[in-house]
Short mmCIF file of C-alpha atoms in Angstrom, two decimals:
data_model
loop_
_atom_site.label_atom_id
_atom_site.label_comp_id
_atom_site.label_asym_id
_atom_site.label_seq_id
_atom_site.Cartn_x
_atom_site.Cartn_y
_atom_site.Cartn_z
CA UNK A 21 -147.50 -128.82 20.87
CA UNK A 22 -144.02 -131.04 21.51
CA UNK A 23 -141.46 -128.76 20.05
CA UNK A 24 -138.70 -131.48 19.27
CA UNK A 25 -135.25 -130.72 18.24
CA UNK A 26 -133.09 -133.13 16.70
CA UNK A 27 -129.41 -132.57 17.23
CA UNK A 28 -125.88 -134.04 16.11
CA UNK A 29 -123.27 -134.13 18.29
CA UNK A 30 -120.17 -133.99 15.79
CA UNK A 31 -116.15 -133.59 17.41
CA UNK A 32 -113.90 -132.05 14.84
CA UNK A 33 -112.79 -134.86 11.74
CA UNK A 34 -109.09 -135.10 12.88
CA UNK A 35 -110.07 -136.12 16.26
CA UNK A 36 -112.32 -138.71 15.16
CA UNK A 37 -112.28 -143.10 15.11
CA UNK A 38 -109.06 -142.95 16.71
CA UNK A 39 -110.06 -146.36 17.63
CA UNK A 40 -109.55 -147.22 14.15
CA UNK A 41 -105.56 -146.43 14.06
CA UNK A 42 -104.53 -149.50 13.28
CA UNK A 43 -106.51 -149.80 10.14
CA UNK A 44 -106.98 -146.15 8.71
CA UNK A 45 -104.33 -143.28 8.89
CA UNK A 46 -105.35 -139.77 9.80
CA UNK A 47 -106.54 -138.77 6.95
CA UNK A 48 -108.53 -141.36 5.90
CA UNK A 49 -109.89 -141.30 9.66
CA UNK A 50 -111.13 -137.62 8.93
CA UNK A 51 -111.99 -138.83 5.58
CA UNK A 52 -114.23 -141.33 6.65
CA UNK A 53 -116.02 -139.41 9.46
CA UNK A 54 -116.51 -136.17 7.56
CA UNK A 55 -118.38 -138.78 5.36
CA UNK A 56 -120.63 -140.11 7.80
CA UNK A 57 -121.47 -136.97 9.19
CA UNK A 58 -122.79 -135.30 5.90
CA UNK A 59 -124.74 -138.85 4.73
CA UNK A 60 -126.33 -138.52 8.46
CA UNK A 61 -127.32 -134.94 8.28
CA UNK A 62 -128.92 -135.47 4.49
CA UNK A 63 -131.07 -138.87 6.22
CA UNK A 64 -131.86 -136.62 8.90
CA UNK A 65 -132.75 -133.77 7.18
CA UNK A 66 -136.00 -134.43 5.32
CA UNK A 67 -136.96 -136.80 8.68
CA UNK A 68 -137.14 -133.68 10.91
CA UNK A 69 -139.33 -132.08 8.68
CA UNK A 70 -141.86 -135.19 8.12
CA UNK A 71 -141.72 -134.78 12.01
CA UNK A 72 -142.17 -131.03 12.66
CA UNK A 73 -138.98 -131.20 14.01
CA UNK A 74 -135.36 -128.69 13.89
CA UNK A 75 -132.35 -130.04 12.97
CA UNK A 76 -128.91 -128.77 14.24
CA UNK A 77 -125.50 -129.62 14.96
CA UNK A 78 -123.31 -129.20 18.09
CA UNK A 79 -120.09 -129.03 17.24
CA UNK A 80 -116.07 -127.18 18.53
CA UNK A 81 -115.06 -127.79 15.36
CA UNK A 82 -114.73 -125.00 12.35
CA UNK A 83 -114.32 -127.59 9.49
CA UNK A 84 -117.92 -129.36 11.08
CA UNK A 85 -119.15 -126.14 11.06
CA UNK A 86 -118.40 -125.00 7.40
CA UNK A 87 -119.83 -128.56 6.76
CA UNK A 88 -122.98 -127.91 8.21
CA UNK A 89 -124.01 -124.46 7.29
CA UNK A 90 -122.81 -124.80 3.61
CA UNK A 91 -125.79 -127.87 3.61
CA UNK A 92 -128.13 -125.00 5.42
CA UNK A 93 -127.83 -126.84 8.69
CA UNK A 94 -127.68 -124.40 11.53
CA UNK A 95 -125.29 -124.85 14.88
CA UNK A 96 -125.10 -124.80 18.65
CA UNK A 97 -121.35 -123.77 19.29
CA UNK A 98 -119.48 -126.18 22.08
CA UNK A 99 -116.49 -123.93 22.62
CA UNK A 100 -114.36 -126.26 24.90
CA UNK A 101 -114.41 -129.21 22.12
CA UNK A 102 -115.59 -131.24 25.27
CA UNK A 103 -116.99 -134.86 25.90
CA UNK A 104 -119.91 -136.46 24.15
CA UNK A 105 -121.66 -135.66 27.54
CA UNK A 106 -120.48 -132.20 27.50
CA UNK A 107 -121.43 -131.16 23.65
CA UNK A 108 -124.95 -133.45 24.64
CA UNK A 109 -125.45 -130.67 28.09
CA UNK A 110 -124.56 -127.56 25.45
CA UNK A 111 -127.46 -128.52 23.51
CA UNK A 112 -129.44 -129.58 25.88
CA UNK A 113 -129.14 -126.52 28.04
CA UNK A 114 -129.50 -124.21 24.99
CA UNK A 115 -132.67 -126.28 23.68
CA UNK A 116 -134.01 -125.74 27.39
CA UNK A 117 -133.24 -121.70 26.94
CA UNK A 118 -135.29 -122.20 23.32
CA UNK A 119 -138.00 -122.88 24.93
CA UNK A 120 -137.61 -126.71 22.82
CA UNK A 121 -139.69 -129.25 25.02
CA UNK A 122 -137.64 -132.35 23.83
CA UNK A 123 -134.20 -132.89 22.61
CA UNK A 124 -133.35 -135.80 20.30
CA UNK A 125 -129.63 -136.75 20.18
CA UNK A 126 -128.80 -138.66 16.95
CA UNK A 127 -125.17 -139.99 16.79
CA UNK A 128 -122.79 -138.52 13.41
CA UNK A 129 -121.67 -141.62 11.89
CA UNK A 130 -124.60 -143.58 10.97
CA UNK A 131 -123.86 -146.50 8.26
CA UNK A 132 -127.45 -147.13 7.02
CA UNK A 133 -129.74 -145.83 9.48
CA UNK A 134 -133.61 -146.59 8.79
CA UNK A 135 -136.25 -143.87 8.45
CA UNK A 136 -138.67 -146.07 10.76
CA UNK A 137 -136.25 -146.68 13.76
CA UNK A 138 -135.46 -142.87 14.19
CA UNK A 139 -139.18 -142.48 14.20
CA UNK A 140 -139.71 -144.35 16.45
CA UNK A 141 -137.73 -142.74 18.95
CA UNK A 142 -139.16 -139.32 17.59
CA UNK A 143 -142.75 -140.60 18.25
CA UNK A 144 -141.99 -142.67 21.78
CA UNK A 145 -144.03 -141.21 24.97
CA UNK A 146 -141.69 -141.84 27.61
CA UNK A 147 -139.82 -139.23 29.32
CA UNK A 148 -136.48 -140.79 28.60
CA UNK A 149 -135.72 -143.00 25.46
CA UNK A 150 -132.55 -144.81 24.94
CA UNK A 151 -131.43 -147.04 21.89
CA UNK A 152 -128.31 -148.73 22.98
CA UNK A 153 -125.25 -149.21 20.87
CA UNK A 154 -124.43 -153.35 20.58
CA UNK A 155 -121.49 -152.69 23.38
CA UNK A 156 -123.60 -151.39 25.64
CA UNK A 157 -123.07 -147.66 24.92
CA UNK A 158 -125.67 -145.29 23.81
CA UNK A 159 -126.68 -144.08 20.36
CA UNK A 160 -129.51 -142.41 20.21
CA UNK A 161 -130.81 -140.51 22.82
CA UNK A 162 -134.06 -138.56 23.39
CA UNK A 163 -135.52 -136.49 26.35
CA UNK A 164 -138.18 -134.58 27.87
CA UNK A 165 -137.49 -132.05 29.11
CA UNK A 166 -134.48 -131.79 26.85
CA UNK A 167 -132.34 -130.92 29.93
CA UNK A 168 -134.46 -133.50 32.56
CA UNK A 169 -131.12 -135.25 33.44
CA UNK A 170 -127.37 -135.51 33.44
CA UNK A 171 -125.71 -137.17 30.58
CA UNK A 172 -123.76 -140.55 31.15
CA UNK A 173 -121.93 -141.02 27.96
CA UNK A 174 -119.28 -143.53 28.20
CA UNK A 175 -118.81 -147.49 28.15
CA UNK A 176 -122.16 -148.84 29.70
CA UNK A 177 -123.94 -145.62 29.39
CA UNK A 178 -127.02 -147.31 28.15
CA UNK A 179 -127.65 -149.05 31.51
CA UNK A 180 -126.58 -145.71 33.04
CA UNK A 181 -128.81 -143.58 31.28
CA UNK A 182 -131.71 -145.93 32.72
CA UNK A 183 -130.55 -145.68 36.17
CA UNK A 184 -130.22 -141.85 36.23
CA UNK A 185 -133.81 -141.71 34.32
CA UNK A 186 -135.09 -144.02 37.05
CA UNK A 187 -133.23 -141.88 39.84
CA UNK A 188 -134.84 -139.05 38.99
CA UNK A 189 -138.47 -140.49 38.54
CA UNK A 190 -138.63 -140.07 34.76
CA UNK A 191 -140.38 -142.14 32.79
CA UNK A 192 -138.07 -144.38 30.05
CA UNK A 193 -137.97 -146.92 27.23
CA UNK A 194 -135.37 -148.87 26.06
CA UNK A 195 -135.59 -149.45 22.26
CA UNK A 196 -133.21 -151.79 20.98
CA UNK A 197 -132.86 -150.27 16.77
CA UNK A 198 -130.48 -152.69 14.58
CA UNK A 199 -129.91 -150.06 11.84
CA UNK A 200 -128.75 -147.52 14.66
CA UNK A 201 -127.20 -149.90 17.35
CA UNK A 202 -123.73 -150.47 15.44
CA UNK A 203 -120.64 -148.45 15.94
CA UNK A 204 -118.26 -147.69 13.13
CA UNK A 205 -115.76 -146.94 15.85
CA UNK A 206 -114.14 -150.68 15.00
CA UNK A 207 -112.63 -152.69 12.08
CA UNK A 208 -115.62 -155.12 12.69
CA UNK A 209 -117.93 -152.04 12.56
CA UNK A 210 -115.75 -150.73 9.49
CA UNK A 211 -116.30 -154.05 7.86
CA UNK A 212 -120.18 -154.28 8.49
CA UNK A 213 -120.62 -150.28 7.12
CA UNK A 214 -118.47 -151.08 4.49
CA UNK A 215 -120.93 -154.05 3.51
CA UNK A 216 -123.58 -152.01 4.17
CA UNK A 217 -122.38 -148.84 2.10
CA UNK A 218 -119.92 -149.80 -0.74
CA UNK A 219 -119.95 -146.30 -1.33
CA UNK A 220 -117.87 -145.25 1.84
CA UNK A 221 -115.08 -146.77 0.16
CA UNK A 222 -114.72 -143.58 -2.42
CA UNK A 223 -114.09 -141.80 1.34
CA UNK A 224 -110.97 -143.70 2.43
#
């Protein structure tokens, strides 16, 4: 049986959409992600158990981690506060020592994410599957083994994650997911989530 875990990579609030400085001021930066992050972990939470999978959080960050315990979410520590690709080879290397035969990474700040698109990457066969943020980054993430490759987080990751997968004979899909392709990292992505959500606004 495919034991799956589903994981959130989640950097502490006051170090988050610092790409959004010139709209939003600290605090309604760490406002606004501490938002996301909890409406992502309650979508994510009855999803993992539809799909007999375990839902955790890898996360530096105290305040994340008060966050996700108090909602009975347990955690995979990252220590050094590292890189996307770092906190993404903590949980993939402790999901390995679990004996967890696929890791699913799901990004923190999803807007309005849809049930059926993170199924589908729950229920895809290939080795590798990548869902590709518009810019060419990556979103979501899954693989089997969860530690088969390296991690290539970054601009153009998407395309990077496909070569490595390739390099190393794995089999992969691309699956290009509208409701999980957008970044809120932006004041056009802002704009759209806002749309999307009027109910982020009470965050800000």
């Amino acid at each position: 049986m495919t034991r799956t875990l589903l994981c959130v990579p989640m950097k502490d609030p006051a170090a988050a959409k610092t790409r959004l400085a010139g709209r939003l001021d600290a605090s309604q930066r760490a406002r606004l992600a501490e938002a996301l992050f909890l409406r992502t972990l309650a979508f994510l939470r009855p999803l993992s158990l539809d799909h007999g999978a375990e839902l955790m959080v890898v996360t530096g960050s105290a305040r994340i981690a008060d966050l996700a315990t108090g909602r009975g979410v347990e955690l995979i520590a990252d220590g050094a506060e590292r890189t996307l690709s770092g906190a993404a080879a903590t949980a993939a290397a402790w999901a390995a020592g679990q004996g967890f035969s696929r890791l699913c990474l799901i990004p923190a700040d999803l807007a309005a994410p849809l049930a059926s698109d993170v199924a589908r990457i729950l229920e895809a066969s290939a080795e590798v599957v990548i869902c590709p943020s518009e810019d060419g980054g990556t979103n979501a993430l899954a693989m089997t083994p969860p530690d088969a490759m390296a991690f290539r987080y970054g601009p153009g990751s998407a395309r990077a994650h496909a070569a490595e997968a390739a390099r190393r004979g794995l089999s992969h899909e691309v699956l290009r997911l509208p409701s999980l392709s957008f970044d809120i990292d932006t004041t056009d992505g802002l704009a759209r989530a806002r749309a999307l959500v009027p109910d982020l606004e009470a965050a800000l």
